[in-house]
Amino acid sequence: MKSLPHILILVFATLSSCGTQKGKQHEPEALETTTALSIEESVLQFAQYVLGDDLHMAVHQRVPMNYWDVQMIFEANDWKSDHFKNYTTFANTPHLDKRGDRNYTEVILFMVPFKDIPSAQHAFDAIKGSSQIRIKDLEGLAGLLVEQVQIYERIRMSGGLLTLKDNYVFYLVESCENPPIGDSWENYEHLFLSSIGAPRETIEVVNADCGVDEMAIATMKVRKRAFE
């Protein structure tokens, strides 16, 4: 029987568009935006609202066939060409360590822009499938799926939300501690969803809560935006 591999960790040689984005923190208000924003602009507003002046946003180049931890969950076994070229991290600057903003425990959000909507949908469908597999079911096997399932085992214990909007796939990082802002992880999730969806829109998610040991495929209804 083969032993399960350790998750591969690769130090990226290429890092672009790395800089600090600044914003102001303020208490939630029931404000609904009337300005049409791109998804990236709206997500940046969410990150600025949560982290304020401590926000550090960076774009990381995808390294084909050399998977680095979180990047692996956005890959698919049947791809023969690049479907995404980079991903963006939104991190809390004071908490960054020597591994920087590629350490998923210090990042609040990963955003992956795919080349088109079908590619993003394919990636999210793969996430829904692989997130339901347990590591004990892959005993003796090796490869990308095993590496992905090992990551999902961690997310089951700490919590997290993965979702899709247009040609973007997102991973909202959670923990067993208090959320970065707000009084509950559920409200924090809704705060994020309001940055990518319209009020009352239904969005499909893969969701895990701390210690529940489950990744549930569900739908959530978007609430009104509480930030601008």
PDB file of N, CA and C in Angstrom, residues 84-146:
ATOM      1  N   PHE A  84      -7.050  29.177 -15.833  1.00  0.00           N
ATOM      2  CA  PHE A  84      -6.818  30.415 -15.092  1.00  0.00           C
ATOM      3  C   PHE A  84      -5.310  30.637 -15.002  1.00  0.00           C
ATOM      4  N   LYS A  85      -4.904  31.879 -15.000  1.00  0.00           N
ATOM      5  CA  LYS A  85      -3.486  32.209 -15.035  1.00  0.00           C
ATOM      6  C   LYS A  85      -2.971  32.786 -13.724  1.00  0.00           C
ATOM      7  N   ASN A  86      -3.879  33.252 -12.877  1.00  0.00           N
ATOM      8  CA  ASN A  86      -3.456  33.834 -11.609  1.00  0.00           C
ATOM      9  C   ASN A  86      -4.614  33.805 -10.627  1.00  0.00           C
ATOM     10  N   TYR A  87      -4.322  34.153  -9.402  1.00  0.00           N
ATOM     11  CA  TYR A  87      -5.370  34.295  -8.398  1.00  0.00           C
ATOM     12  C   TYR A  87      -4.971  35.426  -7.452  1.00  0.00           C
ATOM     13  N   THR A  88      -5.968  36.018  -6.813  1.00  0.00           N
ATOM     14  CA  THR A  88      -5.741  37.167  -5.943  1.00  0.00           C
ATOM     15  C   THR A  88      -6.002  36.794  -4.494  1.00  0.00           C
ATOM     16  N   THR A  89      -5.132  37.247  -3.608  1.00  0.00           N
ATOM     17  CA  THR A  89      -5.341  37.045  -2.178  1.00  0.00           C
ATOM     18  C   THR A  89      -5.588  38.387  -1.504  1.00  0.00           C
ATOM     19  N   PHE A  90      -6.474  38.362  -0.519  1.00  0.00           N
ATOM     20  CA  PHE A  90      -6.755  39.524   0.324  1.00  0.00           C
ATOM     21  C   PHE A  90      -6.374  39.122   1.741  1.00  0.00           C
ATOM     22  N   ALA A  91      -5.343  39.762   2.286  1.00  0.00           N
ATOM     23  CA  ALA A  91      -4.761  39.307   3.547  1.00  0.00           C
ATOM     24  C   ALA A  91      -4.693  40.435   4.567  1.00  0.00           C
ATOM     25  N   ASN A  92      -4.549  40.020   5.837  1.00  0.00           N
ATOM     26  CA  ASN A  92      -4.412  40.941   6.956  1.00  0.00           C
ATOM     27  C   ASN A  92      -2.928  41.212   7.171  1.00  0.00           C
ATOM     28  N   THR A  93      -2.459  42.397   6.790  1.00  0.00           N
ATOM     29  CA  THR A  93      -1.027  42.706   6.768  1.00  0.00           C
ATOM     30  C   THR A  93      -0.297  42.407   8.080  1.00  0.00           C
ATOM     31  N   PRO A  94      -0.794  42.826   9.260  1.00  0.00           N
ATOM     32  CA  PRO A  94      -0.037  42.574  10.489  1.00  0.00           C
ATOM     33  C   PRO A  94       0.157  41.094  10.799  1.00  0.00           C
ATOM     34  N   HIS A  95      -0.663  40.227  10.217  1.00  0.00           N
ATOM     35  CA  HIS A  95      -0.580  38.810  10.533  1.00  0.00           C
ATOM     36  C   HIS A  95       0.243  38.024   9.521  1.00  0.00           C
ATOM     37  N   LEU A  96       0.761  38.699   8.497  1.00  0.00           N
ATOM     38  CA  LEU A  96       1.554  37.990   7.506  1.00  0.00           C
ATOM     39  C   LEU A  96       2.870  37.538   8.120  1.00  0.00           C
ATOM     40  N   ASP A  97       3.264  36.301   7.817  1.00  0.00           N
ATOM     41  CA  ASP A  97       4.537  35.792   8.312  1.00  0.00           C
ATOM     42  C   ASP A  97       5.481  35.599   7.129  1.00  0.00           C
ATOM     43  N   LYS A  98       6.551  34.855   7.338  1.00  0.00           N
ATOM     44  CA  LYS A  98       7.557  34.714   6.290  1.00  0.00           C
ATOM     45  C   LYS A  98       7.017  34.022   5.048  1.00  0.00           C
ATOM     46  N   ARG A  99       5.895  33.293   5.190  1.00  0.00           N
ATOM     47  CA  ARG A  99       5.296  32.669   4.016  1.00  0.00           C
ATOM     48  C   ARG A  99       4.428  33.654   3.253  1.00  0.00           C
ATOM     49  N   GLY A 100       4.222  34.829   3.836  1.00  0.00           N
ATOM     50  CA  GLY A 100       3.498  35.881   3.148  1.00  0.00           C
ATOM     51  C   GLY A 100       2.036  35.556   2.932  1.00  0.00           C
ATOM     52  N   ASP A 101       1.451  36.208   1.924  1.00  0.00           N
ATOM     53  CA  ASP A 101       0.020  36.079   1.718  1.00  0.00           C
ATOM     54  C   ASP A 101      -0.350  34.883   0.854  1.00  0.00           C
ATOM     55  N   ARG A 102       0.525  33.890   0.793  1.00  0.00           N
ATOM     56  CA  ARG A 102       0.139  32.615   0.202  1.00  0.00           C
ATOM     57  C   ARG A 102      -0.202  31.600   1.296  1.00  0.00           C
ATOM     58  N   ASN A 103      -0.052  32.012   2.552  1.00  0.00           N
ATOM     59  CA  ASN A 103      -0.418  31.163   3.681  1.00  0.00           C
ATOM     60  C   ASN A 103      -1.912  31.322   3.931  1.00  0.00           C
ATOM     61  N   TYR A 104      -2.675  30.279   3.653  1.00  0.00           N
ATOM     62  CA  TYR A 104      -4.128  30.439   3.658  1.00  0.00           C
ATOM     63  C   TYR A 104      -4.681  30.797   5.028  1.00  0.00           C
ATOM     64  N   THR A 105      -3.941  30.548   6.100  1.00  0.00           N
ATOM     65  CA  THR A 105      -4.453  30.884   7.427  1.00  0.00           C
ATOM     66  C   THR A 105      -4.396  32.385   7.694  1.00  0.00           C
ATOM     67  N   GLU A 106      -3.645  33.135   6.904  1.00  0.00           N
ATOM     68  CA  GLU A 106      -3.540  34.580   7.093  1.00  0.00           C
ATOM     69  C   GLU A 106      -4.338  35.359   6.053  1.00  0.00           C
ATOM     70  N   VAL A 107      -4.934  34.664   5.104  1.00  0.00           N
ATOM     71  CA  VAL A 107      -5.700  35.289   4.030  1.00  0.00           C
ATOM     72  C   VAL A 107      -7.179  35.194   4.370  1.00  0.00           C
ATOM     73  N   ILE A 108      -7.936  36.257   4.118  1.00  0.00           N
ATOM     74  CA  ILE A 108      -9.381  36.187   4.368  1.00  0.00           C
ATOM     75  C   ILE A 108     -10.145  35.734   3.136  1.00  0.00           C
ATOM     76  N   LEU A 109      -9.535  35.898   1.936  1.00  0.00           N
ATOM     77  CA  LEU A 109     -10.276  35.570   0.718  1.00  0.00           C
ATOM     78  C   LEU A 109      -9.324  35.278  -0.435  1.00  0.00           C
ATOM     79  N   PHE A 110      -9.635  34.216  -1.194  1.00  0.00           N
ATOM     80  CA  PHE A 110      -8.971  33.913  -2.454  1.00  0.00           C
ATOM     81  C   PHE A 110      -9.969  34.155  -3.581  1.00  0.00           C
ATOM     82  N   MET A 111      -9.538  34.833  -4.634  1.00  0.00           N
ATOM     83  CA  MET A 111     -10.382  35.099  -5.799  1.00  0.00           C
ATOM     84  C   MET A 111      -9.661  34.600  -7.047  1.00  0.00           C
ATOM     85  N   VAL A 112     -10.328  33.715  -7.799  1.00  0.00           N
ATOM     86  CA  VAL A 112      -9.705  33.129  -8.985  1.00  0.00           C
ATOM     87  C   VAL A 112     -10.510  33.502 -10.223  1.00  0.00           C
ATOM     88  N   PRO A 113      -9.950  34.319 -11.128  1.00  0.00           N
ATOM     89  CA  PRO A 113     -10.640  34.642 -12.373  1.00  0.00           C
ATOM     90  C   PRO A 113     -10.333  33.599 -13.450  1.00  0.00           C
ATOM     91  N   PHE A 114     -11.355  32.923 -13.939  1.00  0.00           N
ATOM     92  CA  PHE A 114     -11.175  31.942 -15.007  1.00  0.00           C
ATOM     93  C   PHE A 114     -11.360  32.609 -16.362  1.00  0.00           C
ATOM     94  N   LYS A 115     -10.915  31.938 -17.408  1.00  0.00           N
ATOM     95  CA  LYS A 115     -10.928  32.561 -18.736  1.00  0.00           C
ATOM     96  C   LYS A 115     -12.337  32.785 -19.263  1.00  0.00           C
ATOM     97  N   ASP A 116     -13.302  31.987 -18.782  1.00  0.00           N
ATOM     98  CA  ASP A 116     -14.686  32.183 -19.192  1.00  0.00           C
ATOM     99  C   ASP A 116     -15.604  31.526 -18.169  1.00  0.00           C
ATOM    100  N   ILE A 117     -16.904  31.758 -18.322  1.00  0.00           N
ATOM    101  CA  ILE A 117     -17.880  31.223 -17.364  1.00  0.00           C
ATOM    102  C   ILE A 117     -17.914  29.695 -17.370  1.00  0.00           C
ATOM    103  N   PRO A 118     -17.904  29.016 -18.541  1.00  0.00           N
ATOM    104  CA  PRO A 118     -17.893  27.545 -18.511  1.00  0.00           C
ATOM    105  C   PRO A 118     -16.703  26.965 -17.751  1.00  0.00           C
ATOM    106  N   SER A 119     -15.527  27.573 -17.881  1.00  0.00           N
ATOM    107  CA  SER A 119     -14.351  27.075 -17.154  1.00  0.00           C
ATOM    108  C   SER A 119     -14.534  27.223 -15.651  1.00  0.00           C
ATOM    109  N   ALA A 120     -15.090  28.364 -15.222  1.00  0.00           N
ATOM    110  CA  ALA A 120     -15.339  28.569 -13.794  1.00  0.00           C
ATOM    111  C   ALA A 120     -16.387  27.589 -13.282  1.00  0.00           C
ATOM    112  N   GLN A 121     -17.433  27.365 -14.066  1.00  0.00           N
ATOM    113  CA  GLN A 121     -18.469  26.417 -13.660  1.00  0.00           C
ATOM    114  C   GLN A 121     -17.903  25.008 -13.552  1.00  0.00           C
ATOM    115  N   HIS A 122     -17.044  24.645 -14.498  1.00  0.00           N
ATOM    116  CA  HIS A 122     -16.409  23.322 -14.464  1.00  0.00           C
ATOM    117  C   HIS A 122     -15.565  23.163 -13.202  1.00  0.00           C
ATOM    118  N   ALA A 123     -14.813  24.210 -12.866  1.00  0.00           N
ATOM    119  CA  ALA A 123     -13.981  24.157 -11.663  1.00  0.00           C
ATOM    120  C   ALA A 123     -14.840  24.041 -10.412  1.00  0.00           C
ATOM    121  N   PHE A 124     -15.942  24.788 -10.359  1.00  0.00           N
ATOM    122  CA  PHE A 124     -16.795  24.740  -9.174  1.00  0.00           C
ATOM    123  C   PHE A 124     -17.509  23.396  -9.072  1.00  0.00           C
ATOM    124  N   ASP A 125     -17.911  22.829 -10.201  1.00  0.00           N
ATOM    125  CA  ASP A 125     -18.512  21.491 -10.182  1.00  0.00           C
ATOM    126  C   ASP A 125     -17.515  20.466  -9.652  1.00  0.00           C
ATOM    127  N   ALA A 126     -16.245  20.618 -10.048  1.00  0.00           N
ATOM    128  CA  ALA A 126     -15.212  19.711  -9.542  1.00  0.00           C
ATOM    129  C   ALA A 126     -15.023  19.888  -8.042  1.00  0.00           C
ATOM    130  N   ILE A 127     -15.094  21.129  -7.561  1.00  0.00           N
ATOM    131  CA  ILE A 127     -14.991  21.394  -6.126  1.00  0.00           C
ATOM    132  C   ILE A 127     -16.137  20.721  -5.381  1.00  0.00           C
ATOM    133  N   LYS A 128     -17.345  20.845  -5.908  1.00  0.00           N
ATOM    134  CA  LYS A 128     -18.499  20.217  -5.252  1.00  0.00           C
ATOM    135  C   LYS A 128     -18.311  18.712  -5.148  1.00  0.00           C
ATOM    136  N   GLY A 129     -17.768  18.101  -6.192  1.00  0.00           N
ATOM    137  CA  GLY A 129     -17.575  16.657  -6.161  1.00  0.00           C
ATOM    138  C   GLY A 129     -16.462  16.224  -5.225  1.00  0.00           C
ATOM    139  N   SER A 130     -15.284  16.830  -5.371  1.00  0.00           N
ATOM    140  CA  SER A 130     -14.134  16.396  -4.570  1.00  0.00           C
ATOM    141  C   SER A 130     -14.283  16.756  -3.100  1.00  0.00           C
ATOM    142  N   SER A 131     -15.059  17.798  -2.788  1.00  0.00           N
ATOM    143  CA  SER A 131     -15.234  18.189  -1.384  1.00  0.00           C
ATOM    144  C   SER A 131     -16.060  17.178  -0.600  1.00  0.00           C
ATOM    145  N   GLN A 132     -16.749  16.282  -1.292  1.00  0.00           N
ATOM    146  CA  GLN A 132     -17.565  15.281  -0.608  1.00  0.00           C
ATOM    147  C   GLN A 132     -16.811  13.975  -0.358  1.00  0.00           C
ATOM    148  N   ILE A 133     -15.583  13.886  -0.845  1.00  0.00           N
ATOM    149  CA  ILE A 133     -14.773  12.682  -0.685  1.00  0.00           C
ATOM    150  C   ILE A 133     -13.956  12.788   0.597  1.00  0.00           C
ATOM    151  N   ARG A 134     -13.839  11.697   1.319  1.00  0.00           N
ATOM    152  CA  ARG A 134     -13.033  11.667   2.538  1.00  0.00           C
ATOM    153  C   ARG A 134     -11.699  11.001   2.263  1.00  0.00           C
ATOM    154  N   ILE A 135     -10.691  11.404   3.008  1.00  0.00           N
ATOM    155  CA  ILE A 135      -9.343  10.913   2.757  1.00  0.00           C
ATOM    156  C   ILE A 135      -9.239   9.404   2.971  1.00  0.00           C
ATOM    157  N   LYS A 136     -10.049   8.856   3.866  1.00  0.00           N
ATOM    158  CA  LYS A 136     -10.001   7.407   4.117  1.00  0.00           C
ATOM    159  C   LYS A 136     -10.446   6.612   2.896  1.00  0.00           C
ATOM    160  N   ASP A 137     -11.230   7.252   2.013  1.00  0.00           N
ATOM    161  CA  ASP A 137     -11.699   6.571   0.811  1.00  0.00           C
ATOM    162  C   ASP A 137     -10.637   6.524  -0.278  1.00  0.00           C
ATOM    163  N   LEU A 138      -9.525   7.237  -0.083  1.00  0.00           N
ATOM    164  CA  LEU A 138      -8.466   7.300  -1.089  1.00  0.00           C
ATOM    165  C   LEU A 138      -7.196   6.607  -0.621  1.00  0.00           C
ATOM    166  N   GLU A 139      -7.316   5.769   0.373  1.00  0.00           N
ATOM    167  CA  GLU A 139      -6.141   5.090   0.925  1.00  0.00           C
ATOM    168  C   GLU A 139      -5.413   4.302  -0.160  1.00  0.00           C
ATOM    169  N   GLY A 140      -4.107   4.485  -0.230  1.00  0.00           N
ATOM    170  CA  GLY A 140      -3.300   3.797  -1.215  1.00  0.00           C
ATOM    171  C   GLY A 140      -3.180   4.518  -2.540  1.00  0.00           C
ATOM    172  N   LEU A 141      -3.867   5.648  -2.695  1.00  0.00           N
ATOM    173  CA  LEU A 141      -3.833   6.398  -3.946  1.00  0.00           C
ATOM    174  C   LEU A 141      -2.952   7.634  -3.807  1.00  0.00           C
ATOM    175  N   ALA A 142      -2.619   8.225  -4.936  1.00  0.00           N
ATOM    176  CA  ALA A 142      -1.823   9.452  -4.953  1.00  0.00           C
ATOM    177  C   ALA A 142      -2.311  10.318  -6.104  1.00  0.00           C
ATOM    178  N   GLY A 143      -1.906  11.586  -6.099  1.00  0.00           N
ATOM    179  CA  GLY A 143      -2.286  12.462  -7.191  1.00  0.00           C
ATOM    180  C   GLY A 143      -3.029  13.697  -6.728  1.00  0.00           C
ATOM    181  N   LEU A 144      -3.492  14.482  -7.701  1.00  0.00           N
ATOM    182  CA  LEU A 144      -4.133  15.759  -7.415  1.00  0.00           C
ATOM    183  C   LEU A 144      -5.352  15.606  -6.522  1.00  0.00           C
ATOM    184  N   LEU A 145      -6.203  14.626  -6.800  1.00  0.00           N
ATOM    185  CA  LEU A 145      -7.420  14.469  -6.004  1.00  0.00           C
ATOM    186  C   LEU A 145      -7.093  14.232  -4.534  1.00  0.00           C
ATOM    187  N   VAL A 146      -6.084  13.432  -4.261  1.00  0.00           N
ATOM    188  CA  VAL A 146      -5.694  13.170  -2.874  1.00  0.00           C
ATOM    189  C   VAL A 146      -5.246  14.464  -2.204  1.00  0.00           C
TER     190      VAL A 146
END
